[in-house]
Tab-separated table of C-alpha atoms in Angstrom:
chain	number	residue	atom	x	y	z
A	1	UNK	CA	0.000	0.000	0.000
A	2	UNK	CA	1.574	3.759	-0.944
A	3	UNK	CA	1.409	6.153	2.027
A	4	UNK	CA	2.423	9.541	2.232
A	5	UNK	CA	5.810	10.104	0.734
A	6	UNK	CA	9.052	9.163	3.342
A	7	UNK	CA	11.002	11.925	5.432
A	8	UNK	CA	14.438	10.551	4.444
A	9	UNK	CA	15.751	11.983	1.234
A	10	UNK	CA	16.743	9.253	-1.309
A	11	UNK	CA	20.004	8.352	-1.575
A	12	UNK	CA	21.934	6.058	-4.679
A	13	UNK	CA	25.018	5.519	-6.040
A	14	UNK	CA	25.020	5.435	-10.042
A	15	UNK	CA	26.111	1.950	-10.336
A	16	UNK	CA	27.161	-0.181	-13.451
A	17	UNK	CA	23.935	-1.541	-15.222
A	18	UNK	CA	25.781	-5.006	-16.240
A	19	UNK	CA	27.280	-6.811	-13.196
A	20	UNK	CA	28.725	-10.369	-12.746
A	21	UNK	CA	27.210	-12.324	-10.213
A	22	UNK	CA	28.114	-15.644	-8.797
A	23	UNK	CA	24.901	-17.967	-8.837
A	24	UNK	CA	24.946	-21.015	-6.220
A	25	UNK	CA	23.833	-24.800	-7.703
A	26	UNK	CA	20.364	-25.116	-8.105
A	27	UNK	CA	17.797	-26.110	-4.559
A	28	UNK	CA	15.894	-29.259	-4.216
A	29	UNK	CA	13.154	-29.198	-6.109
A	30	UNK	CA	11.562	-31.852	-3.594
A	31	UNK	CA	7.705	-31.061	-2.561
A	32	UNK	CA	6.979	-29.297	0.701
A	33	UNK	CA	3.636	-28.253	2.848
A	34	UNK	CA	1.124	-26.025	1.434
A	35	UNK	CA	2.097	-22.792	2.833
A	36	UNK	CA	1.562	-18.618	2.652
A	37	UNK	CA	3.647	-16.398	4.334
A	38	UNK	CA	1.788	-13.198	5.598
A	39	UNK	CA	3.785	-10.300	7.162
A	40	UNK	CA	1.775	-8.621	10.099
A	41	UNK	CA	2.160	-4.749	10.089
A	42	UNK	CA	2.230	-3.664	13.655
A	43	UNK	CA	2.822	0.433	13.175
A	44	UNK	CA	0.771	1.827	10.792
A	45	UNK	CA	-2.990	1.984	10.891
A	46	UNK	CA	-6.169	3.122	9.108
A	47	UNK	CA	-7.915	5.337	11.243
A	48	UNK	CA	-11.712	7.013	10.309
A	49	UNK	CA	-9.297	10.044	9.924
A	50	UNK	CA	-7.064	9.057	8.001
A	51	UNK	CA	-3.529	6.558	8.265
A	52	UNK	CA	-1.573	7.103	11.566
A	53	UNK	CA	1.918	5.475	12.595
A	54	UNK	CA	3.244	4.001	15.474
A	55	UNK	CA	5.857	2.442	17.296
A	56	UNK	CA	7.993	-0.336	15.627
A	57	UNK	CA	8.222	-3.301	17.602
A	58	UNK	CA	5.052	-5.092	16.764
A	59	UNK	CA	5.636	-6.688	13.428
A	60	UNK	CA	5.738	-10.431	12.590
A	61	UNK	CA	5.531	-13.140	9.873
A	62	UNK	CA	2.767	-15.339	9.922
A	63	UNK	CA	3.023	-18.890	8.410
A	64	UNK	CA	-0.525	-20.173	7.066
A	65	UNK	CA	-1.461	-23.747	6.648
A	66	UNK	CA	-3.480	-24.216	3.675
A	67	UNK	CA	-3.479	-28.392	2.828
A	68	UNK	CA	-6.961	-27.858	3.347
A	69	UNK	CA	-7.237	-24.851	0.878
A	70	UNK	CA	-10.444	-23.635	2.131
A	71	UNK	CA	-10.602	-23.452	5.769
A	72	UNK	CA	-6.249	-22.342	5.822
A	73	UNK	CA	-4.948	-22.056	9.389
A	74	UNK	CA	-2.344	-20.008	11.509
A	75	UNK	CA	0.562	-22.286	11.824
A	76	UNK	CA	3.153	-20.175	13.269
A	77	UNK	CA	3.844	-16.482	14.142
A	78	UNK	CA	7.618	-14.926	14.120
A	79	UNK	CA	8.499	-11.683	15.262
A	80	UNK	CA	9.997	-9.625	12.406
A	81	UNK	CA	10.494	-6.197	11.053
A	82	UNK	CA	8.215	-5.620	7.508
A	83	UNK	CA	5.778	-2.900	6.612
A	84	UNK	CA	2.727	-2.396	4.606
A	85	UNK	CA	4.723	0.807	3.233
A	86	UNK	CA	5.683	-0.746	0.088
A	87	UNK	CA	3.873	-3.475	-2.163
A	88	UNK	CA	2.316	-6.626	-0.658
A	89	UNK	CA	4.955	-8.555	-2.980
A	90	UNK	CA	7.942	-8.132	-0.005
A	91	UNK	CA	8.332	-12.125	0.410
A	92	UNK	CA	8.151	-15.178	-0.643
A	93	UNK	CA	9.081	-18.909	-0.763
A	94	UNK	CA	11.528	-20.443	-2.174
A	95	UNK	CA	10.731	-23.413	-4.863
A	96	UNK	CA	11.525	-26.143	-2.957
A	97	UNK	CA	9.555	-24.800	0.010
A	98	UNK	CA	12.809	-24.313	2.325
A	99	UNK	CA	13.416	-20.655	2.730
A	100	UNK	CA	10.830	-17.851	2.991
A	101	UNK	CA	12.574	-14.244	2.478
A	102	UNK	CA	10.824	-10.962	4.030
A	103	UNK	CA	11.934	-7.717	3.346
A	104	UNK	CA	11.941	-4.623	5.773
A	105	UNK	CA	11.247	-1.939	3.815
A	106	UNK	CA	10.714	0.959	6.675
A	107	UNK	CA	10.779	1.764	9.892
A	108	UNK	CA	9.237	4.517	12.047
A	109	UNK	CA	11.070	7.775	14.047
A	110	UNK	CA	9.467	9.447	16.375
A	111	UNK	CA	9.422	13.914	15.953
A	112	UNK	CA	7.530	15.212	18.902
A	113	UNK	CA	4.429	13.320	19.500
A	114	UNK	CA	4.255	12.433	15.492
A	115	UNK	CA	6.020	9.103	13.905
A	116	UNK	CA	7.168	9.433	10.823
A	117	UNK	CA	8.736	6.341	8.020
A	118	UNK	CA	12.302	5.920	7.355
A	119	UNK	CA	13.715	3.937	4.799
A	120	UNK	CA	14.814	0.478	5.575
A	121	UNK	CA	17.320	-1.841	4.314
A	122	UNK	CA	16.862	-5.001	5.605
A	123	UNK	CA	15.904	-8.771	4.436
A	124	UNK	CA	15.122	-11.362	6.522
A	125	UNK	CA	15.795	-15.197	5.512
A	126	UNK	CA	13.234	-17.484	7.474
A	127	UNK	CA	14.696	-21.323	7.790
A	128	UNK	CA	10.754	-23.076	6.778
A	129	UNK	CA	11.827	-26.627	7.349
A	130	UNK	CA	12.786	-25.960	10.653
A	131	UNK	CA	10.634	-26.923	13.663
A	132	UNK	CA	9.004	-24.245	14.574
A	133	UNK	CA	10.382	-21.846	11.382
A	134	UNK	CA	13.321	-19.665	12.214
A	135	UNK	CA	14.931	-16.458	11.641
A	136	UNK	CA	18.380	-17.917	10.031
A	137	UNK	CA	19.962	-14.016	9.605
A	138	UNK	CA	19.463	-11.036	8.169
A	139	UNK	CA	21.394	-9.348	5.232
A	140	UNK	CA	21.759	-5.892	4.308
A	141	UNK	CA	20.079	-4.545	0.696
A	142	UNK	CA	19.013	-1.537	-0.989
A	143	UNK	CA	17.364	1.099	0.396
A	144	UNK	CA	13.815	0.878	1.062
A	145	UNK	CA	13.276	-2.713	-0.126
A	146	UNK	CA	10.242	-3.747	-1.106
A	147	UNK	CA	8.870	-6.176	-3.969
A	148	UNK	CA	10.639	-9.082	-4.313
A	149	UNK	CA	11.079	-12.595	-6.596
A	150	UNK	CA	12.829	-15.678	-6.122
A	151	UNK	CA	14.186	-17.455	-9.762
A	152	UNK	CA	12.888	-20.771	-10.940
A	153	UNK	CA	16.212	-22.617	-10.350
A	154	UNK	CA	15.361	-21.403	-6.449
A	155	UNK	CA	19.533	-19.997	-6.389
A	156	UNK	CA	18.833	-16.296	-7.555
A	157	UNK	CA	16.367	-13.390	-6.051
A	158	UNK	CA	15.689	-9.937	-6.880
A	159	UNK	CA	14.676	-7.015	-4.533
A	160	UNK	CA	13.702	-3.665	-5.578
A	161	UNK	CA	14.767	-0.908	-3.956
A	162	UNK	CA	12.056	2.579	-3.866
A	163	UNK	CA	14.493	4.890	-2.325
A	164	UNK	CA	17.795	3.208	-3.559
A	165	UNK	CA	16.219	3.494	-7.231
A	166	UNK	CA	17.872	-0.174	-7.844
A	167	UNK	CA	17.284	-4.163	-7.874
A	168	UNK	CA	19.411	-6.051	-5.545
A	169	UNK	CA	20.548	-9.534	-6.810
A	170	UNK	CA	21.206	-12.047	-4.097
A	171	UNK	CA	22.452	-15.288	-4.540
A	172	UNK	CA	20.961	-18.540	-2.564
A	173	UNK	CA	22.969	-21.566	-1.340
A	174	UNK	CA	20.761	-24.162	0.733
A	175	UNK	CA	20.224	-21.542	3.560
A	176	UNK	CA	22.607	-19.140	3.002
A	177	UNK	CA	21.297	-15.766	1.043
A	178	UNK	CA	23.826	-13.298	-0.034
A	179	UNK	CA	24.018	-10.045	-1.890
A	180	UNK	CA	26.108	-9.893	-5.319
A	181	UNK	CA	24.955	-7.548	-7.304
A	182	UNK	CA	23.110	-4.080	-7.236
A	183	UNK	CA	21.855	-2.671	-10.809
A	184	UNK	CA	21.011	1.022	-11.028
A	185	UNK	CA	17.464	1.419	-12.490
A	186	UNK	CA	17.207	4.906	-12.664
A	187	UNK	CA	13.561	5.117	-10.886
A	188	UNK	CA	11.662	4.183	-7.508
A	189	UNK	CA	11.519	0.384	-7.647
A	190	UNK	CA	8.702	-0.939	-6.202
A	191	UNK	CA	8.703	-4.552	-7.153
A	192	UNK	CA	10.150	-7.082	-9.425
A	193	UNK	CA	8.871	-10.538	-11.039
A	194	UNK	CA	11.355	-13.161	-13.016
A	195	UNK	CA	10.005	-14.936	-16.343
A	196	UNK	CA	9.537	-18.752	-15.951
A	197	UNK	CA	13.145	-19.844	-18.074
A	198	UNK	CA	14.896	-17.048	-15.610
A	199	UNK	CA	16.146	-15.122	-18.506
A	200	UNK	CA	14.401	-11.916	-17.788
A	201	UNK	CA	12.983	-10.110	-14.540
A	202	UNK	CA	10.627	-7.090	-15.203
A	203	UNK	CA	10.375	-4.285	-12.493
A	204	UNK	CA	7.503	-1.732	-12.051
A	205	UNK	CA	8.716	1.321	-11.375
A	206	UNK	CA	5.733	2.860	-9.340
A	207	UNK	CA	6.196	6.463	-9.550
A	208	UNK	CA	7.551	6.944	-13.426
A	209	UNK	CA	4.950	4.774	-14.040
A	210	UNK	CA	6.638	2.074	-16.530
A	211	UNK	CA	7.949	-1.209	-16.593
A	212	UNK	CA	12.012	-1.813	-16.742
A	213	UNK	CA	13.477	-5.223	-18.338
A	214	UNK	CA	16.681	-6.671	-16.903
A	215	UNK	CA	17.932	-9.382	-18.897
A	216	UNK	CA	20.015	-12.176	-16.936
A	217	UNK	CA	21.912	-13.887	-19.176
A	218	UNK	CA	25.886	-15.899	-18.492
A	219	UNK	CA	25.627	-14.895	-14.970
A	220	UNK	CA	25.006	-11.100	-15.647
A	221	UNK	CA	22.279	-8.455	-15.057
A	222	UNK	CA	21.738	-5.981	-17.255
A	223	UNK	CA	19.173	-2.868	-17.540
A	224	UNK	CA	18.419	-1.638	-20.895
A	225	UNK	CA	16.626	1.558	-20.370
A	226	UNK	CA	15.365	1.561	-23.770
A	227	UNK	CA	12.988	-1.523	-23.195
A	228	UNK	CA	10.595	-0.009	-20.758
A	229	UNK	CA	7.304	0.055	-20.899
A	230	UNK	CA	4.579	2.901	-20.237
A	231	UNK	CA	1.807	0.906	-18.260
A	232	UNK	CA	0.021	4.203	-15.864
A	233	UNK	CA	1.162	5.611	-13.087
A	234	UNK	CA	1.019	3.626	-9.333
A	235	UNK	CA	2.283	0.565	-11.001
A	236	UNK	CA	3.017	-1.653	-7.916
A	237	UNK	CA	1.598	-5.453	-8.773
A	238	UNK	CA	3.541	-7.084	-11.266
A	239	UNK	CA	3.302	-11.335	-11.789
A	240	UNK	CA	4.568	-13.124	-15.413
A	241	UNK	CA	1.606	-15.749	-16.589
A	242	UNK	CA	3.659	-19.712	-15.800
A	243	UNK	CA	4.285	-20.238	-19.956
A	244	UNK	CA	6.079	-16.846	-19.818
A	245	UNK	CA	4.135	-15.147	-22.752
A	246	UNK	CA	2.730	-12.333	-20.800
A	247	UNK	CA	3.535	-10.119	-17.991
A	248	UNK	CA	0.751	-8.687	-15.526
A	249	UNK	CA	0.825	-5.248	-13.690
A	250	UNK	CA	-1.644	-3.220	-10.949
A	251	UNK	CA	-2.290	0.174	-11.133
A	252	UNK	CA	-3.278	2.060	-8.502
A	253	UNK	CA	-3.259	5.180	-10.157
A	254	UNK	CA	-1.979	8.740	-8.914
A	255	UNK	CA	-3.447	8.296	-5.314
A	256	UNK	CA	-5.018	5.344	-3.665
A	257	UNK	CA	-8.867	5.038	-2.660
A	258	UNK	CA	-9.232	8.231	-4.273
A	259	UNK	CA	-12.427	7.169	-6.262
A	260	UNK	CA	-11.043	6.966	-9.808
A	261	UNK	CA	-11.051	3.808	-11.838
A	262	UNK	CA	-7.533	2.127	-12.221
A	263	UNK	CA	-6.174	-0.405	-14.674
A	264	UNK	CA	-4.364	-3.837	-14.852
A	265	UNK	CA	-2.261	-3.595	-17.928
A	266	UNK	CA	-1.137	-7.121	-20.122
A	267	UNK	CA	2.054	-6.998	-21.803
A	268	UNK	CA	3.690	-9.319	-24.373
A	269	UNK	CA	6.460	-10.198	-22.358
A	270	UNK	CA	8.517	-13.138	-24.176
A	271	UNK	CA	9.124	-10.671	-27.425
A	272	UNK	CA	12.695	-9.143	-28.459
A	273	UNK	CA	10.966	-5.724	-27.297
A	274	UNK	CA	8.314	-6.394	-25.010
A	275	UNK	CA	5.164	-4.419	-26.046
A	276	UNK	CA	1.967	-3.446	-23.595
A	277	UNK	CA	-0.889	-5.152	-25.617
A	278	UNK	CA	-4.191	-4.356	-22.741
A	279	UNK	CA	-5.583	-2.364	-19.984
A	280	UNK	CA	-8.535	-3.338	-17.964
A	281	UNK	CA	-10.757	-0.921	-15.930
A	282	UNK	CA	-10.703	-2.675	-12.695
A	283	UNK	CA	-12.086	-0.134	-10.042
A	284	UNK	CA	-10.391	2.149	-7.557
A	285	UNK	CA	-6.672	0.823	-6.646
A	286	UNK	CA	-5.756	-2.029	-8.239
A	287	UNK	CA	-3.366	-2.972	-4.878
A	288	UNK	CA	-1.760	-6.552	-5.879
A	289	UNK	CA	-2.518	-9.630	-8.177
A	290	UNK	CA	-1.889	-13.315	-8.751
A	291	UNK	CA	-1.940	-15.418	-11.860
A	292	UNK	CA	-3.292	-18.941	-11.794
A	293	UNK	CA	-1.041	-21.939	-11.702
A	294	UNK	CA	-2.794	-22.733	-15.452
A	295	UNK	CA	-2.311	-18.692	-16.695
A	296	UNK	CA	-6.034	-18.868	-17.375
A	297	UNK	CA	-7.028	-16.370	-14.856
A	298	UNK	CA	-5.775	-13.005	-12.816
A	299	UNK	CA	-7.626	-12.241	-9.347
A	300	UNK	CA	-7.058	-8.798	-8.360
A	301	UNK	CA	-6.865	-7.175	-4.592
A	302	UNK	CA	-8.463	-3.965	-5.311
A	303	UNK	CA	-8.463	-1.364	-2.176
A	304	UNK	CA	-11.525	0.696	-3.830
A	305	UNK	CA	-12.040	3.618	-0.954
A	306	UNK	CA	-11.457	1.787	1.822
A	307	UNK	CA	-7.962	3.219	2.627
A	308	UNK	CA	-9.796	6.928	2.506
A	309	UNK	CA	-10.436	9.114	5.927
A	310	UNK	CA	-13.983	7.754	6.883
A	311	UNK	CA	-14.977	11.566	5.693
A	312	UNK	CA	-13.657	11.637	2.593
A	313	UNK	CA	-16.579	11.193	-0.961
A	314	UNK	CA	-14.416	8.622	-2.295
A	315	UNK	CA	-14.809	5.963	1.030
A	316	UNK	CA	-16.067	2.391	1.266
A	317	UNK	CA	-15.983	0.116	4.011
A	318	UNK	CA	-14.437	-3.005	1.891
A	319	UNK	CA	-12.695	-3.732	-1.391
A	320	UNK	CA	-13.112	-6.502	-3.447
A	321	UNK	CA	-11.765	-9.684	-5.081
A	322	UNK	CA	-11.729	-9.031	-8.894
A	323	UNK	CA	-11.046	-11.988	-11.227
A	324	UNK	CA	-9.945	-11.429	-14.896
A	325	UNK	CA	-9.614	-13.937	-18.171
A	326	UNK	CA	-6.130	-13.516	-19.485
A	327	UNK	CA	-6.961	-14.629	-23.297
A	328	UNK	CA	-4.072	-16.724	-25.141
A	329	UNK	CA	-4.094	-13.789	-28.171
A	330	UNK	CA	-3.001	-11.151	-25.536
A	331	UNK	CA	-6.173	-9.242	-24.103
A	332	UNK	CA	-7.802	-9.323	-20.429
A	333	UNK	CA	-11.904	-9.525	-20.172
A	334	UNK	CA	-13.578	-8.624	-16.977
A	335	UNK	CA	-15.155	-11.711	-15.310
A	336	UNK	CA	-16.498	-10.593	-12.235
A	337	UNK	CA	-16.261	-9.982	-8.492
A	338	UNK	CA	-16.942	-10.502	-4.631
A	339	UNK	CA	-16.844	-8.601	-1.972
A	340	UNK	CA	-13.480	-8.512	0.482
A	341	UNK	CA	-12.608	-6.234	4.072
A	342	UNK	CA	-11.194	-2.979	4.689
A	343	UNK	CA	-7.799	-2.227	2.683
A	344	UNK	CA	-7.098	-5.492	1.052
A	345	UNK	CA	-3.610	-6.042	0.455
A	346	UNK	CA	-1.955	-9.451	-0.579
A	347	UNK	CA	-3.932	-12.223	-2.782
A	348	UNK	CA	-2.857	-15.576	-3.706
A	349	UNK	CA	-3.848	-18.488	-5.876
A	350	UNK	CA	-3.757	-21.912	-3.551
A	351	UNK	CA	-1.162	-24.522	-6.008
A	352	UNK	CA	-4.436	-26.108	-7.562
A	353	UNK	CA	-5.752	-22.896	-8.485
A	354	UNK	CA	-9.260	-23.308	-7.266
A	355	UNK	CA	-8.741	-21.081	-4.230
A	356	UNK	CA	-7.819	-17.484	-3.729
A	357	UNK	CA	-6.645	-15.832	-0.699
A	358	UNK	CA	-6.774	-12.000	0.542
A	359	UNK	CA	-5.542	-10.088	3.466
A	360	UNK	CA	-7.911	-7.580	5.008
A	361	UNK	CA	-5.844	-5.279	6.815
A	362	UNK	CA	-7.925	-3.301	8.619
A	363	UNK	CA	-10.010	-6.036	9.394
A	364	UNK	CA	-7.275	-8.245	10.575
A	365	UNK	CA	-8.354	-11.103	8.330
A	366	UNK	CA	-7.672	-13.385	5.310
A	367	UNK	CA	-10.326	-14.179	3.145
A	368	UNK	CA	-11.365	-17.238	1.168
A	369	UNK	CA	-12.521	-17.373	-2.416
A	370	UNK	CA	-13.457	-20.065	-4.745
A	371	UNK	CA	-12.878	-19.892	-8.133
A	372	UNK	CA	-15.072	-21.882	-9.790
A	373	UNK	CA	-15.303	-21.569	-14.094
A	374	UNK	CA	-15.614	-18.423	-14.720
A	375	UNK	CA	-16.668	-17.188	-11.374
A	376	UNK	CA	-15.176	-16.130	-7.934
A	377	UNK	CA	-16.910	-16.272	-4.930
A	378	UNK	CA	-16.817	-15.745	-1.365
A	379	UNK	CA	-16.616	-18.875	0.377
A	380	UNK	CA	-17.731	-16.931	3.903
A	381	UNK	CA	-14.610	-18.429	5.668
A	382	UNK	CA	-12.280	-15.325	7.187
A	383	UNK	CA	-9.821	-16.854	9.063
A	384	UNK	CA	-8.607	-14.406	11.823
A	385	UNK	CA	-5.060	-13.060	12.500
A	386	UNK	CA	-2.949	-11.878	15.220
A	387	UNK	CA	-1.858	-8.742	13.393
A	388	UNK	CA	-2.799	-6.602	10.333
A	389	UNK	CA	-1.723	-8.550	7.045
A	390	UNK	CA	0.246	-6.108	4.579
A	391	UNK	CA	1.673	-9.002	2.689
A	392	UNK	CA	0.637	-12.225	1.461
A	393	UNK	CA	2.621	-14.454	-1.073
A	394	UNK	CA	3.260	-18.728	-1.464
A	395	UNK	CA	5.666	-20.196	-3.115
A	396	UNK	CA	7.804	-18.694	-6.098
A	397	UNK	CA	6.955	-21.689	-9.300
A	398	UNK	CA	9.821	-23.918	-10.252
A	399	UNK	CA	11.666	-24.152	-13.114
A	400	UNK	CA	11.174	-27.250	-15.823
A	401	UNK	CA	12.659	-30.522	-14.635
C-alpha cells in the first residue's frame, strides 16, 4: 500500500547496469507443505481520519497452513520487522519450500508526538523446514526494499529498492542468502517478477509509471533503459503468466482510494521488445494480483475507498476480489467480483488454483474465495489473524525438470 511520501531523502550511487554475479547450484526441487507467508504490520494503521503510525516493535511473519485450501490455518507467528509501506509482494518462498525471504522496507522515528517512516534496508531469511520456522539471519540490501522474486532454479532473487532506485541480486545456497549484485534502475523500484526460463525479470517502477526489463543472461544483469514500458502511473503489482508469454501489472493510479477507476495492464512479455498489448478498468486501486497456476485467470486485490479518511466522498468500508480472463491472443476480459474487508492487500492463488486468498488489513483477516469456471466467490470463511496482514505471497513456481 503507498502512504504519504518518506522523510528521508533518497540516496543512490550510479552503479554499473551489467554486473557479474556468482549464482549457487540449483535447490531441491523436492515437494513441501502447502504454505503462505503473511507479514503482520504492527505500526501503521487506518484510522476514520485518516492513516496514523506508530511504534515499531510489533511486526511479525505469519506462516498459514493451507493443505486444506479452504478453511487455511495459523501455523506459526515470528516476530519480524516488515511494513505495509511498500507493495504486498515483499516475500516469498523459495521453490523447494525451504526458505521464505521478508523484506523490511521501513521503519518509524518518532518527531515530537508524530512518527514518521524511514527507509529500511533489511531482508530477513526465514529457515521453513525448521521446527518451529526460524529467523536464520538477516542481510543488508538496498534502500527501502520492497517487492521481491525468487528465480525458478530457487539460487537467484531480486529485490527492488524505492528509495535506492535499484534491484538487488542475491544469490541462494541451501540456507545461506547473499548479496552480489546491485543494478542502477534509474527510478523508484517498487517490485520485481522473473520470467519462468529465468532469462528476464521485469520491475515496475511505481512512480515513473513504466515497466524496466533486466535481462540475466551468463551470470550477468543488465538494464536496458530503452525496453521499458509505459503501463500508468502507481504501477506496484507485477506477476509473469507460468508459460512466460505475458507479464501482468496493478495500477493504482496517482493516489489510492481516491475514487477513480484504475487499470491492470497485459504486456507481451517473451518478445525481443516487449510491447503493452491491454488495460482493464478494474475499479479504484488495483493494490496486488496473482496469476493462476494454469495462466487462465488473474484475481485482483483492489483497495476501492477503503484506505480513505472515513470523511472523505471517495470511502467504502471493503474492497473486493476481482477476477480477470487472461486470453491466449493477448487481451484481459472482466469476469467478475466478490466482496473482500477494509484495505485489502496481498492475494494468492492456492497450487491447484481453485482457491484465492486475501488479506484484510484493517479487518485483521484473510479471506477465502473459490474460483469456480468463470466465477469467484466468497466462500464466507475469514480466518482471523494476530496482526494486520500487509503481505501475502506462497511459493515462487519452479523451473522445468
Amino acid at each position: 500500500m503507498r502512504t504519504r511520501r518518506l522523510t528521508l531523502a533518497a540516496r543512490s550511487t550510479a552503479l554499473s547496469a551489467a554486473l557479474l554475479i556468482c549464482l549457487a547450484l540449483p535447490a531441491s526441487a523436492a515437494e513441501g507443505p502447502a504454505r503462505l507467508l503473511v507479514g503482520l504490520d504492527g505500526k501503521t494503521f487506518f484510522r476514520p481520519g485518516g492513516s496514523e503510525n506508530g511504534p515499531n516493535g510489533q511486526d511479525a511473519l505469519a506462516v498459514i497452513d493451507i493443505a486444506d485450501p479452504a478453511r487455511p490455518r495459523l501455523a506459526h507467528t515470528i516476530p519480524l520487522d516488515n511494513s505495509v509501506y511498500g507493495p504486498p509482494t515483499n516475500l516469498q518462498i523459495t521453490p523447494d519450500g525451504r526458505l521464505g525471504l521478508v523484506a523490511s522496507s521501513v521503519l518509524m522515528r518518532r518527531e515530537g508526538e508524530a512518527w514518521y517512516a524511514q527507509a529500511d534496508d533489511r531482508l530477513h531469511v526465514v529457515d521453513l523446514a525448521a521446527e518451529p520456522p526460524r529467523l536464520v539471519e538477516t542481510v543488508r540490501v538496498g534502500r527501502q526494499p520492497s517487492g521481491l522474486a525468487i528465480g525458478p532454479a530457487g539460487d537467484l532473487a531480486l529485490v527492488a529498492n524505492r528509495e535506492g532506485r535499484s534491484v538487488t541480486v542475491l544469490a541462494i545456497a541451501g540456507t545461506r542468502v547473499r548479496p552480489v549484485a546491485t543494478v542502477d534502475v534509474g527510478d523508484e523500484a517498487a517490485a520485481v517478477a522473473i520470467a519462468p526460463d529465468g532469462r528476464r525479470a521485469f520491475v515496475a517502477k511505481n512512480k515513473a509509471g513504466r515497466v524496466g526489463v533486466l535481462e540475466i543472461s551468463g551470470g550477468q544483469v543488465r538494464y536496458d533503459p530503452a525496453l521499458d514500458m509505459p503501463v500508468g502511473p502507481g504501477t506496484y503489482g507485477i506477476e509473469a503468466t507460468p508459460d512466460g508469454a505475458f507479464l501482468l501489472t496493478g495500477n493504482t493510479g496517482p493516489a489510492p482510494s481516491d475514487g477513480h477507476a484504475d487499470t491492470v495492464g497485459l504486456m507481451r512479455a517473451d518478445a525481443a521488445r516487449p510491447v503493452v498489448l491491454d488495460h482493464a478498468g478494474i475499479g479504484d486501486t488495483a493494490e496486488a494480483l496473482a496469476v493462476s497456476p494454469d495462466g487462465r485467470y488473474a484475481a485482483v486485490s483492489v483497495v476501492k475507498g477503503a484506505a480513505a479518511p472515513h470523511a472523505s466522498p471517495s470511502y467504502t468500508p471493503g474492497g473486493a476480489a476481482v477476477l480477470l480472463a487472461v486470453a491466449p491472443e493477448g487481451r484481459l476480459r472482466y469476469l467478475g467480483e466478490a466482496p473482500a474487508g477494509a484495505v485489502t492487500q496481498g492475494i494468492a492463488f492456492d497450487p491447484s488454483g481453485g482457491y484465492v486468498y486475501i488479506g484484510n488489513y484493517a479487518d485483521r483477516t484473510l479471506g477465502v474465495y473459490r474460483v469456480e469456471g468463470d466465477t469467484i466467490r466468497e466462500t464466507g470463511f475469514r480466518l482471523d489473524l494476530p496482526g494486520q496482514p500487509a503481505s501475502l505471497r506462497g511459493r515462487a513456481r519452479g523451473g522445468p525438470p
